[in-house]
Amino acid sequence: MSLIDQINADLKASMLARDEFKTTTLRGLKSAILYEEVAKGKRDEGLNEEEILAVAAKQVKQRDDAIAMYVSAGDKEREQKEAAEREILAVYLPKPLTDDELHEIVERVIATGGFGIKDMGRAIGDVKKEVGAAADGGRIAVMVKEQLSSRA
């Protein structure tokens, strides 16, 4: 079953269960996907799996940012709402890579690409292409910087 089919099935199930919170969250995800289709001029054929995954990852990242903001502001109610939405959306992302798994990929990409410290941006981009939504860009950047700095 494709990712969009899974989202549609989950949306239908939440509507039948009268779970308004989950229904609203999934409708928001579908809206973000539609917006991306229009922005990329792919309204007729739709987004591919990677593009849908990227939209879902972006939605989860937005929730993470909001959670951090509400934690620092001391707004427990909004923090919990964002965390609940994040939990619903995170189901559509691949299992996150462990630090060891990510470290291994970063080492391999740097070694095969022959990257130096001046090529940090390209190295980060190559790692992101390989891992997709399985690792946060911030984690990737930190590991690439550590690896390239230790080689210098």
Tab-separated table of C-alpha atoms in Angstrom, residues 38-130:
chain	number	residue	atom	x	y	z
A	38	VAL	CA	0.210	22.484	-6.748
A	39	ALA	CA	3.567	24.148	-6.011
A	40	LYS	CA	5.409	21.495	-8.048
A	41	GLY	CA	2.832	21.445	-10.847
A	42	LYS	CA	2.001	17.796	-10.145
A	43	ARG	CA	-1.676	18.153	-9.296
A	44	ASP	CA	-2.793	15.645	-11.930
A	45	GLU	CA	-0.254	12.879	-11.324
A	46	GLY	CA	0.381	13.551	-7.617
A	47	LEU	CA	3.586	13.364	-5.629
A	48	ASN	CA	5.799	10.292	-5.529
A	49	GLU	CA	6.506	8.414	-2.281
A	50	GLU	CA	9.708	10.357	-1.516
A	51	GLU	CA	7.970	13.705	-1.968
A	52	ILE	CA	5.063	12.675	0.266
A	53	LEU	CA	7.564	11.447	2.844
A	54	ALA	CA	9.328	14.818	2.674
A	55	VAL	CA	6.027	16.641	3.296
A	56	ALA	CA	5.266	14.385	6.287
A	57	ALA	CA	8.794	14.930	7.646
A	58	LYS	CA	8.368	18.685	7.298
A	59	GLN	CA	5.083	18.530	9.202
A	60	VAL	CA	6.739	16.531	12.009
A	61	LYS	CA	9.629	19.027	12.123
A	62	GLN	CA	7.136	21.895	12.443
A	63	ARG	CA	5.558	20.116	15.416
A	64	ASP	CA	8.994	19.568	16.978
A	65	ASP	CA	9.772	23.276	16.629
A	66	ALA	CA	6.397	24.235	18.106
A	67	ILE	CA	6.875	21.831	21.021
A	68	ALA	CA	10.250	23.397	21.815
A	69	MET	CA	8.715	26.875	21.647
A	70	TYR	CA	5.819	25.952	23.952
A	71	VAL	CA	8.144	24.212	26.414
A	72	SER	CA	10.278	27.350	26.708
A	73	ALA	CA	7.116	29.475	27.069
A	74	GLY	CA	5.708	27.131	29.725
A	75	ASP	CA	2.488	26.494	27.786
A	76	LYS	CA	1.836	22.880	28.759
A	77	GLU	CA	-1.569	22.601	27.026
A	78	ARG	CA	-0.310	23.649	23.578
A	79	GLU	CA	2.841	21.570	24.027
A	80	GLN	CA	0.720	18.457	24.632
A	81	LYS	CA	-1.496	19.222	21.615
A	82	GLU	CA	1.536	19.575	19.330
A	83	ALA	CA	3.083	16.394	20.776
A	84	ALA	CA	-0.145	14.478	20.092
A	85	GLU	CA	-0.208	15.757	16.497
A	86	ARG	CA	3.470	14.841	16.096
A	87	GLU	CA	2.740	11.315	17.283
A	88	ILE	CA	-0.017	10.915	14.670
A	89	LEU	CA	2.190	12.250	11.848
A	90	ALA	CA	5.371	10.379	12.824
A	91	VAL	CA	3.670	7.086	11.935
A	92	TYR	CA	4.277	7.887	8.255
A	93	LEU	CA	8.030	8.412	8.637
A	94	PRO	CA	10.636	5.670	8.428
A	95	LYS	CA	12.197	4.394	11.634
A	96	PRO	CA	14.807	6.980	12.688
A	97	LEU	CA	18.439	5.953	12.340
A	98	THR	CA	20.434	5.415	15.507
A	99	ASP	CA	23.534	7.534	16.051
A	100	ASP	CA	25.720	4.529	15.206
A	101	GLU	CA	23.859	3.846	11.946
A	102	LEU	CA	24.018	7.495	10.934
A	103	HIS	CA	27.701	7.717	11.889
A	104	GLU	CA	28.442	4.710	9.661
A	105	ILE	CA	26.626	6.288	6.682
A	106	VAL	CA	28.362	9.637	7.207
A	107	GLU	CA	31.781	7.946	7.308
A	108	ARG	CA	31.061	5.992	4.124
A	109	VAL	CA	29.722	8.999	2.192
A	110	ILE	CA	32.694	11.153	3.193
A	111	ALA	CA	35.192	8.409	2.334
A	112	THR	CA	33.665	7.597	-1.061
A	113	GLY	CA	33.097	11.253	-1.956
A	114	GLY	CA	36.572	12.320	-0.929
A	115	PHE	CA	35.139	15.360	0.835
A	116	GLY	CA	37.295	17.837	2.708
A	117	ILE	CA	36.302	20.474	5.246
A	118	LYS	CA	35.562	22.941	2.439
A	119	ASP	CA	33.028	20.474	0.954
A	120	MET	CA	30.868	20.277	4.081
A	121	GLY	CA	27.681	21.475	2.349
A	122	ARG	CA	27.985	18.942	-0.456
A	123	ALA	CA	28.751	16.156	2.037
A	124	ILE	CA	25.678	17.032	4.102
A	125	GLY	CA	23.571	17.061	0.928
A	126	ASP	CA	24.839	13.645	-0.138
A	127	VAL	CA	24.123	12.155	3.295
A	128	LYS	CA	20.623	13.689	3.290
A	129	LYS	CA	19.940	12.139	-0.128
A	130	GLU	CA	20.936	8.734	1.176
